[in-house]
Short mmCIF file of C-alpha atoms in Angstrom, two decimals:
data_model
loop_
_atom_site.label_atom_id
_atom_site.label_comp_id
_atom_site.label_asym_id
_atom_site.label_seq_id
_atom_site.Cartn_x
_atom_site.Cartn_y
_atom_site.Cartn_z
CA UNK C 1 151.72 120.46 157.92
CA UNK C 2 151.28 122.64 154.86
CA UNK C 3 149.11 121.22 152.09
CA UNK C 4 147.12 122.26 149.12
CA UNK C 5 145.33 118.93 148.83
CA UNK C 6 141.95 118.63 150.68
CA UNK C 7 140.77 115.63 152.67
CA UNK C 8 138.10 115.10 149.97
CA UNK C 9 140.78 114.57 147.32
CA UNK C 10 142.62 112.03 149.46
CA UNK C 11 139.41 110.09 150.11
CA UNK C 12 138.68 109.67 146.38
CA UNK C 13 138.59 106.02 145.52
CA UNK C 14 139.03 104.24 142.21
CA UNK C 15 136.54 101.40 142.36
CA UNK C 16 135.94 98.69 139.77
CA UNK C 17 132.89 96.45 140.11
CA UNK C 18 132.40 92.94 138.73
CA UNK C 19 130.10 89.91 138.86
CA UNK C 20 129.35 88.24 142.21
CA UNK C 21 129.83 91.49 144.19
CA UNK C 22 133.45 91.62 143.06
CA UNK C 23 135.00 94.95 144.11
CA UNK C 24 138.42 96.11 143.04
CA UNK C 25 139.82 98.96 145.12
CA UNK C 26 142.21 100.07 142.41
CA UNK C 27 145.17 102.43 142.61
CA UNK C 28 145.56 105.57 140.48
CA UNK C 29 147.47 105.51 137.19
CA UNK C 30 149.40 108.24 135.45
CA UNK C 31 147.08 107.79 132.46
CA UNK C 32 144.11 108.72 134.64
CA UNK C 33 145.09 112.44 134.46
CA UNK C 34 147.70 112.59 131.61
CA UNK C 35 146.16 111.61 128.25
CA UNK C 36 147.95 109.78 125.44
CA UNK C 37 151.01 108.66 127.41
CA UNK C 38 153.32 106.40 125.33
CA UNK C 39 154.15 102.96 126.46
CA UNK C 40 157.32 100.87 125.94
CA UNK C 41 158.23 97.17 126.05
CA UNK C 42 159.29 96.04 129.50
CA UNK C 43 163.08 95.61 129.49
CA UNK C 44 162.70 92.51 131.57
CA UNK C 45 161.51 90.55 128.53
CA UNK C 46 165.12 90.54 127.32
CA UNK C 47 166.74 90.21 130.79
CA UNK C 48 168.63 86.93 130.98
CA UNK C 49 167.47 86.30 134.59
CA UNK C 50 163.78 86.94 133.91
CA UNK C 51 163.12 86.13 130.34
CA UNK C 52 163.30 82.35 131.05
CA UNK C 53 160.57 82.62 133.68
CA UNK C 54 157.22 81.37 132.28
CA UNK C 55 154.46 83.94 132.72
CA UNK C 56 156.67 86.39 134.61
CA UNK C 57 154.50 89.33 133.67
CA UNK C 58 151.38 89.92 135.76
CA UNK C 59 148.03 89.89 133.82
CA UNK C 60 146.34 93.27 133.82
CA UNK C 61 143.23 91.75 135.45
CA UNK C 62 145.00 89.85 138.28
CA UNK C 63 143.76 90.80 141.72
CA UNK C 64 144.07 89.56 145.29
CA UNK C 65 141.13 89.24 147.70
CA UNK C 66 141.26 91.05 151.02
CA UNK C 67 139.49 88.15 152.73
CA UNK C 68 140.28 84.52 151.85
CA UNK C 69 137.75 82.97 154.14
CA UNK C 70 134.29 83.25 152.50
CA UNK C 71 130.96 81.45 152.54
CA UNK C 72 129.98 79.59 149.38
CA UNK C 73 127.09 81.93 148.71
CA UNK C 74 128.68 85.07 149.96
CA UNK C 75 130.02 88.01 147.92
CA UNK C 76 133.49 87.84 146.35
CA UNK C 77 134.34 91.00 148.32
CA UNK C 78 137.10 93.58 148.08
CA UNK C 79 140.22 92.90 146.01
CA UNK C 80 143.51 94.78 145.47
CA UNK C 81 145.52 94.93 142.26
CA UNK C 82 148.28 92.27 142.18
CA UNK C 83 151.78 93.59 142.27
CA UNK C 84 154.48 92.70 139.74
CA UNK C 85 156.05 93.48 136.40
CA UNK C 86 153.81 94.43 133.49
CA UNK C 87 154.44 93.83 129.72
CA UNK C 88 154.35 97.52 129.01
CA UNK C 89 156.00 100.29 130.99
CA UNK C 90 155.43 104.05 130.98
CA UNK C 91 159.06 105.19 131.50
CA UNK C 92 162.12 104.76 129.38
CA UNK C 93 164.97 103.69 131.74
CA UNK C 94 167.20 106.59 130.53
CA UNK C 95 164.37 109.09 131.31
CA UNK C 96 163.84 107.90 134.93
CA UNK C 97 165.10 110.08 137.73
CA UNK C 98 164.05 108.38 140.99
CA UNK C 99 164.43 109.39 144.59
CA UNK C 100 164.03 107.49 147.93
CA UNK C 101 163.19 108.95 151.28
CA UNK C 102 162.90 107.35 154.75
CA UNK C 103 160.82 109.00 157.41
CA UNK C 104 159.82 108.44 161.03
CA UNK C 105 161.38 106.13 163.54
CA UNK C 106 163.94 103.45 162.90
CA UNK C 107 162.96 99.93 162.02
CA UNK C 108 164.95 96.76 161.11
CA UNK C 109 165.01 96.43 157.30
CA UNK C 110 165.05 100.11 156.22
CA UNK C 111 168.52 99.75 154.64
CA UNK C 112 167.40 96.58 152.88
CA UNK C 113 164.46 98.34 151.29
CA UNK C 114 166.64 101.20 150.12
CA UNK C 115 169.16 98.80 148.75
CA UNK C 116 166.62 96.71 146.83
CA UNK C 117 164.87 99.74 145.38
CA UNK C 118 168.26 100.96 143.99
CA UNK C 119 169.38 97.57 142.78
CA UNK C 120 165.91 96.79 141.32
CA UNK C 121 165.92 99.97 139.30
CA UNK C 122 169.51 99.43 138.15
CA UNK C 123 169.57 95.68 137.47
CA UNK C 124 166.05 95.01 136.32
CA UNK C 125 165.25 98.18 134.42
CA UNK C 126 168.56 99.82 133.69
CA UNK C 127 167.78 103.07 135.54
CA UNK C 128 170.95 104.94 136.41
CA UNK C 129 169.73 108.04 138.17
CA UNK C 130 168.66 107.46 141.80
CA UNK C 131 168.79 110.04 144.52
CA UNK C 132 168.58 109.53 148.24
CA UNK C 133 166.83 112.36 150.19
CA UNK C 134 168.71 112.94 153.39
CA UNK C 135 166.91 113.44 156.67
CA UNK C 136 163.21 112.62 155.93
CA UNK C 137 160.71 114.88 154.31
CA UNK C 138 162.56 118.07 155.18
CA UNK C 139 165.48 116.85 153.09
CA UNK C 140 163.48 117.59 149.98
CA UNK C 141 163.60 121.38 150.49
CA UNK C 142 166.78 121.49 152.55
CA UNK C 143 168.65 120.33 149.35
CA UNK C 144 170.17 117.36 151.08
CA UNK C 145 170.72 114.50 148.68
CA UNK C 146 173.07 111.64 148.03
CA UNK C 147 173.60 109.77 144.72
CA UNK C 148 172.74 106.01 144.99
CA UNK C 149 173.97 103.14 142.93
CA UNK C 150 174.49 99.42 143.56
CA UNK C 151 178.02 99.98 144.75
CA UNK C 152 177.04 102.59 147.37
CA UNK C 153 174.25 100.39 148.76
CA UNK C 154 175.99 96.99 148.38
CA UNK C 155 176.41 96.09 152.08
CA UNK C 156 174.02 98.39 153.81
CA UNK C 157 171.47 95.68 154.49
CA UNK C 158 173.92 94.38 157.04
CA UNK C 159 173.58 97.50 159.11
CA UNK C 160 170.79 98.80 161.29
CA UNK C 161 169.22 102.22 160.86
CA UNK C 162 169.01 104.01 157.55
CA UNK C 163 171.97 105.45 155.53
CA UNK C 164 169.65 108.22 154.32
CA UNK C 165 168.94 109.52 157.79
CA UNK C 166 165.37 110.11 158.98
CA UNK C 167 163.31 112.63 160.93
CA UNK C 168 159.78 113.17 162.20
CA UNK C 169 157.61 115.98 160.79
CA UNK C 170 159.06 118.43 158.33
CA UNK C 171 156.28 117.83 155.82
CA UNK C 172 155.46 120.76 153.60
CA UNK C 173 153.58 119.51 150.56
CA UNK C 174 154.15 122.55 148.27
CA UNK C 175 157.83 122.80 149.08
CA UNK C 176 158.34 118.99 148.61
CA UNK C 177 156.58 118.92 145.24
CA UNK C 178 158.39 122.11 144.10
CA UNK C 179 161.64 120.30 144.89
CA UNK C 180 160.53 117.19 142.91
CA UNK C 181 159.59 119.31 140.00
CA UNK C 182 162.78 121.43 140.08
CA UNK C 183 165.01 118.40 140.26
CA UNK C 184 163.23 116.61 137.34
CA UNK C 185 162.31 113.63 139.57
CA UNK C 186 159.67 111.36 138.13
CA UNK C 187 159.59 108.42 140.59
CA UNK C 188 159.33 108.98 144.35
CA UNK C 189 159.72 106.04 146.74
CA UNK C 190 158.53 106.90 150.29
CA UNK C 191 159.34 104.52 153.15
CA UNK C 192 157.49 105.16 156.43
CA UNK C 193 154.55 104.53 158.77
CA UNK C 194 150.99 105.72 158.65
CA UNK C 195 151.94 109.37 159.20
CA UNK C 196 154.54 109.18 156.45
CA UNK C 197 152.02 107.47 154.09
CA UNK C 198 149.54 110.20 154.88
CA UNK C 199 152.17 112.65 153.83
CA UNK C 200 152.80 110.60 150.68
CA UNK C 201 149.08 110.82 149.84
CA UNK C 202 149.26 114.61 150.03
CA UNK C 203 152.34 114.64 147.79
CA UNK C 204 150.55 112.41 145.22
CA UNK C 205 147.46 114.67 145.18
CA UNK C 206 149.55 117.76 144.66
CA UNK C 207 151.46 116.09 141.81
CA UNK C 208 148.22 115.06 140.23
CA UNK C 209 146.79 118.57 140.64
CA UNK C 210 149.82 119.95 138.76
CA UNK C 211 149.47 117.24 136.07
CA UNK C 212 153.09 115.98 136.52
CA UNK C 213 154.26 112.65 135.21
CA UNK C 214 155.57 111.47 138.58
CA UNK C 215 154.88 108.09 140.17
CA UNK C 216 154.55 108.11 144.01
CA UNK C 217 155.08 104.66 145.64
CA UNK C 218 154.97 103.94 149.35
CA UNK C 219 156.54 101.15 151.27
CA UNK C 220 154.83 100.71 154.69
CA UNK C 221 157.19 100.76 157.68
CA UNK C 222 156.12 100.29 161.23
CA UNK C 223 157.87 98.13 163.82
CA UNK C 224 154.61 97.95 165.80
CA UNK C 225 152.76 96.18 162.91
CA UNK C 226 149.94 98.76 163.22
CA UNK C 227 149.32 99.48 159.50
CA UNK C 228 145.92 98.00 158.32
CA UNK C 229 145.10 95.75 155.40
CA UNK C 230 148.62 94.28 155.03
CA UNK C 231 149.57 90.89 156.53
CA UNK C 232 152.44 92.46 158.49
CA UNK C 233 155.01 95.17 158.21
CA UNK C 234 158.72 94.55 157.49
CA UNK C 235 160.94 94.51 160.60
CA UNK C 236 158.13 93.00 162.70
CA UNK C 237 159.58 89.45 162.67
CA UNK C 238 163.02 90.80 163.55
CA UNK C 239 161.47 92.81 166.42
CA UNK C 240 159.65 89.76 167.80
CA UNK C 241 162.78 87.65 167.63
CA UNK C 242 164.91 90.31 169.40
CA UNK C 243 162.30 90.86 172.00
CA UNK C 244 162.46 87.22 172.85
CA UNK C 245 166.16 87.64 173.77
CA UNK C 246 165.13 90.22 176.38
CA UNK C 247 162.40 87.98 177.67
CA UNK C 248 164.84 85.09 178.00
CA UNK C 249 167.22 87.27 179.93
CA UNK C 250 164.31 88.32 182.19
CA UNK C 251 163.37 84.75 182.72
CA UNK C 252 166.91 83.73 183.72
CA UNK C 253 167.11 86.61 186.21
CA UNK C 254 163.75 85.77 187.60
CA UNK C 255 164.56 82.11 188.06
CA UNK C 256 167.83 82.87 189.77
CA UNK C 257 166.45 85.00 192.62
CA UNK C 258 163.83 84.35 195.27
CA UNK C 259 160.51 85.99 194.65
CA UNK C 260 161.87 87.67 191.53
CA UNK C 261 159.87 89.42 188.85
CA UNK C 262 161.38 89.98 185.39
CA UNK C 263 159.61 92.96 183.71
CA UNK C 264 160.27 93.59 180.03
CA UNK C 265 158.99 96.65 178.12
CA UNK C 266 158.71 96.32 174.29
CA UNK C 267 157.44 98.62 171.53
CA UNK C 268 153.75 98.99 170.90
CA UNK C 269 152.46 102.57 171.18
CA UNK C 270 148.81 101.68 170.16
CA UNK C 271 149.08 98.06 169.11
CA UNK C 272 150.43 95.19 171.16
CA UNK C 273 151.44 92.79 168.46
CA UNK C 274 155.20 92.63 169.34
CA UNK C 275 154.30 91.89 173.01
CA UNK C 276 151.70 89.32 172.01
CA UNK C 277 153.78 87.43 169.49
CA UNK C 278 156.97 87.55 171.58
CA UNK C 279 154.96 86.18 174.54
CA UNK C 280 153.53 83.33 172.47
CA UNK C 281 156.96 82.52 170.96
CA UNK C 282 158.72 82.55 174.35
CA UNK C 283 156.29 80.50 176.55
CA UNK C 284 158.16 81.79 179.63
CA UNK C 285 155.85 84.80 180.12
CA UNK C 286 153.30 84.81 182.90
CA UNK C 287 151.52 88.07 182.05
CA UNK C 288 151.33 90.19 178.84
CA UNK C 289 149.94 93.70 179.01
CA UNK C 290 149.00 95.52 175.82
CA UNK C 291 147.27 98.83 174.94
CA UNK C 292 144.14 97.10 173.65
CA UNK C 293 143.48 95.27 176.85
CA UNK C 294 142.90 97.50 179.94
CA UNK C 295 144.13 96.28 183.23
CA UNK C 296 143.95 97.35 186.89
CA UNK C 297 146.40 96.91 189.71
CA UNK C 298 144.62 96.50 193.03
CA UNK C 299 141.67 94.53 194.20
CA UNK C 300 140.28 91.08 193.39
CA UNK C 301 141.37 89.89 189.93
CA UNK C 302 143.90 92.73 189.64
CA UNK C 303 147.53 92.54 188.54
CA UNK C 304 148.99 92.71 192.08
CA UNK C 305 146.88 89.79 193.32
CA UNK C 306 147.94 87.75 190.25
CA UNK C 307 151.67 88.57 190.76
CA UNK C 308 151.43 87.46 194.41
CA UNK C 309 149.75 84.19 193.41
CA UNK C 310 152.41 83.44 190.83
CA UNK C 311 155.25 84.21 193.26
CA UNK C 312 153.79 82.01 195.97
CA UNK C 313 153.31 79.12 193.53
CA UNK C 314 156.46 79.30 191.42
CA UNK C 315 158.80 81.71 193.23
CA UNK C 316 159.22 83.85 190.16
CA UNK C 317 157.38 85.34 187.15
CA UNK C 318 157.96 87.29 183.95
CA UNK C 319 155.77 90.19 182.83
CA UNK C 320 155.88 91.70 179.31
CA UNK C 321 154.35 95.12 178.86
CA UNK C 322 153.91 97.20 175.58
CA UNK C 323 154.93 100.84 175.87
CA UNK C 324 151.37 102.00 175.28
CA UNK C 325 149.72 99.82 177.85
CA UNK C 326 148.22 101.27 181.01
CA UNK C 327 148.77 104.90 179.98
CA UNK C 328 145.35 105.76 181.33
CA UNK C 329 146.62 104.73 184.80
CA UNK C 330 149.51 107.11 184.73
CA UNK C 331 149.49 110.86 185.41
CA UNK C 332 147.52 112.86 182.85
CA UNK C 333 150.24 115.55 182.60
CA UNK C 334 151.47 114.34 179.19
CA UNK C 335 148.17 113.07 177.69
CA UNK C 336 147.77 116.06 175.34
CA UNK C 337 151.48 116.34 174.27
CA UNK C 338 152.59 115.03 170.86
CA UNK C 339 155.85 114.62 168.95
CA UNK C 340 156.70 116.09 165.49
CA UNK C 341 154.86 113.18 163.75
CA UNK C 342 151.67 113.85 165.75
CA UNK C 343 152.12 110.75 167.98
CA UNK C 344 151.00 111.09 171.60
CA UNK C 345 154.00 111.28 173.92
CA UNK C 346 153.99 108.32 176.30
CA UNK C 347 155.25 108.13 179.80
CA UNK C 348 157.52 105.24 180.68
CA UNK C 349 154.95 102.65 181.84
CA UNK C 350 157.74 100.18 182.50
CA UNK C 351 159.49 102.32 185.14
CA UNK C 352 156.13 103.32 186.57
CA UNK C 353 154.83 99.70 186.93
CA UNK C 354 158.25 98.61 188.37
CA UNK C 355 157.92 101.16 191.16
CA UNK C 356 154.21 100.43 191.83
CA UNK C 357 154.96 96.78 192.24
CA UNK C 358 157.90 97.39 194.56
CA UNK C 359 155.82 99.83 196.67
CA UNK C 360 152.85 97.43 196.90
CA UNK C 361 154.84 94.42 198.06
CA UNK C 362 157.18 96.30 200.46
CA UNK C 363 154.60 98.69 202.04
CA UNK C 364 151.28 96.86 201.82
CA UNK C 365 152.17 93.19 201.78
CA UNK C 366 155.48 93.36 203.66
CA UNK C 367 156.72 90.76 201.29
CA UNK C 368 160.32 90.88 200.08
CA UNK C 369 160.67 90.74 196.29
CA UNK C 370 163.32 91.21 193.61
CA UNK C 371 162.42 93.07 190.38
CA UNK C 372 164.56 93.18 187.22
CA UNK C 373 163.43 95.73 184.66
CA UNK C 374 164.66 95.36 181.03
CA UNK C 375 163.89 97.99 178.33
CA UNK C 376 165.31 96.73 175.01
CA UNK C 377 163.20 99.05 172.79
CA UNK C 378 165.88 101.18 171.12
CA UNK C 379 168.20 98.12 170.78
CA UNK C 380 165.46 96.31 168.88
CA UNK C 381 164.79 99.24 166.57
CA UNK C 382 168.48 99.68 165.62
CA UNK C 383 169.43 96.07 164.58
CA UNK C 384 169.63 94.81 161.05
CA UNK C 385 166.70 92.77 159.76
CA UNK C 386 166.78 88.94 160.00
CA UNK C 387 166.72 86.64 157.05
CA UNK C 388 162.89 86.44 156.63
CA UNK C 389 162.55 90.20 156.87
CA UNK C 390 165.39 90.67 154.34
CA UNK C 391 163.50 88.53 151.80
CA UNK C 392 160.29 90.36 152.62
CA UNK C 393 161.91 93.80 152.17
CA UNK C 394 163.37 92.71 148.81
CA UNK C 395 159.92 91.68 147.48
CA UNK C 396 158.28 94.89 148.79
CA UNK C 397 160.95 97.03 147.14
CA UNK C 398 160.81 95.20 143.81
CA UNK C 399 157.00 95.31 143.78
CA UNK C 400 157.14 99.09 144.25
CA UNK C 401 159.62 99.47 141.43
CA UNK C 402 157.49 97.33 139.10
CA UNK C 403 154.44 99.40 140.01
CA UNK C 404 156.13 102.74 139.36
CA UNK C 405 157.63 101.64 136.08
CA UNK C 406 154.15 100.42 135.00
CA UNK C 407 152.73 103.89 135.60
CA UNK C 408 150.91 103.27 138.78
CA UNK C 409 150.96 105.97 141.42
CA UNK C 410 149.44 106.91 144.78
CA UNK C 411 149.91 103.41 146.08
CA UNK C 412 151.51 101.43 148.85
CA UNK C 413 153.21 98.10 148.20
CA UNK C 414 152.00 95.52 150.74
CA UNK C 415 151.39 91.81 151.37
CA UNK C 416 147.79 90.75 151.49
CA UNK C 417 147.07 87.08 152.20
CA UNK C 418 150.52 86.05 151.12
CA UNK C 419 150.36 87.94 147.78
CA UNK C 420 152.06 91.23 147.00
CA UNK C 421 149.60 93.95 146.04
CA UNK C 422 149.18 97.69 145.26
CA UNK C 423 147.01 99.31 147.90
CA UNK C 424 145.58 102.81 147.59
CA UNK C 425 146.92 105.23 150.17
CA UNK C 426 143.51 105.92 151.60
CA UNK C 427 143.16 102.34 152.78
CA UNK C 428 146.55 102.44 154.54
CA UNK C 429 145.92 105.69 156.45
CA UNK C 430 142.24 105.31 157.36
CA UNK C 431 142.79 103.49 160.68
CA UNK C 432 145.32 101.55 162.74
CA UNK C 433 145.73 97.85 162.95
CA UNK C 434 145.12 96.60 166.50
CA UNK C 435 144.98 93.42 168.43
CA UNK C 436 141.39 92.31 168.79
CA UNK C 437 141.22 90.88 172.32
CA UNK C 438 138.10 88.85 171.58
CA UNK C 439 139.77 87.00 168.71
CA UNK C 440 141.48 83.64 168.78
CA UNK C 441 145.08 84.81 168.93
CA UNK C 442 144.58 86.71 172.16
CA UNK C 443 142.70 83.67 173.56
CA UNK C 444 145.80 81.57 172.67
CA UNK C 445 147.95 83.97 174.62
CA UNK C 446 145.67 83.94 177.67
CA UNK C 447 145.75 80.09 177.59
CA UNK C 448 149.54 80.22 177.43
CA UNK C 449 150.09 82.67 180.27
CA UNK C 450 147.11 81.75 182.37
CA UNK C 451 146.77 85.36 183.27
CA UNK C 452 143.39 86.94 184.08
CA UNK C 453 141.67 88.87 181.36
CA UNK C 454 141.26 91.94 183.64
CA UNK C 455 138.00 92.54 181.76
CA UNK C 456 134.30 92.42 182.41
CA UNK C 457 131.76 91.70 179.71
CA UNK C 458 131.01 95.44 179.24
CA UNK C 459 134.70 96.12 178.52
CA UNK C 460 134.98 93.97 175.33
CA UNK C 461 133.95 94.59 171.74
CA UNK C 462 132.34 92.01 169.48
CA UNK C 463 135.01 89.86 167.83
CA UNK C 464 135.60 89.30 164.13
CA UNK C 465 135.50 85.62 163.33
CA UNK C 466 138.80 84.26 161.97
#
């Protein structure tokens, strides 16, 4: 990945302190590095749909706390700038030349976000020039673009995938910013996961270094829900709902055959949120295996012993496993291999576990079993978003548009404690969101499935109180 921005630049933070240990982790603004920028009245004040809304514009000092559970004498803690329309904007609608790019893997809701950015720019602010960058980051310098308007994107939210195309890798900061500068683009909307947002941070830093009046706004996308700070990522609810369908099918199969195991593999490279929430929602799952919770197969308290116990008691069982679970048990031949986005390549733990279960019961226990393996991962990624995700995508997209028009840059639009906020890139890319197996949600799952924890005291980390 080519870049002229250093890690020190990316780690810069814009901090505002206030009484009671109040801390605002603010996002950059164009006026931070371009002096004497003119401002203009927000066109929404004359918009028939919005002008009637009392206090539609967000106050300049509004912020959202990262933690809502506090002690009465404790510090007010970290806050983020509240998202929404401002009374003044830093772009004239006729001067805006925006572009949208989607990067990384597919996720339900991508087309909805694209649609709502286009429609938000057109219908709220009167912006007419919007480009779609075809094929991810490499599309910037491969000269692949498509003109977008409300007619082009009108029904795309009903389709899965992304009409812009996507790819992994292909990030060359200098080439991308050269393209942005050559095309006269002054608003860049980047939709993608933590790797994509890391690339967006590099683009922002290079734009700032060149002193360009270009707003860079990110919309976080990860079906695994592994981006930190935000409540959840778009597409996650849809993924959990669709994963349930596979679990239901596995349960029907398992109930219909003697000594039958239904095994379902779902997404979750490093984080097991889909597996955990789909298991809790289903209530038909007997065992849920995720990357954060190590497990072992043989011996007292192992997975094989538990499977045998469930089969003898109920005659069937359902196992849900996240794709990243148990990777340390597989061959180490692929441990050091990565894809174009820098993600570690995973072996198919579902197929591996299926074979290990069959071998154990046929060769060691001499116990006849049936095993039905279901892998719905790519089916889940490719479907359109459900109703709740469509609404969420709309609000994320509109928040990003409001932020860019107000002159904010180098931010990700995200939901924090139920409120839409602008989060600096460095907070989004600093770590991954993972299931904490000593917290209450994982305890709820264990009480639902009655599975063993597969852990000893030395294996667990201290929990964070909820």
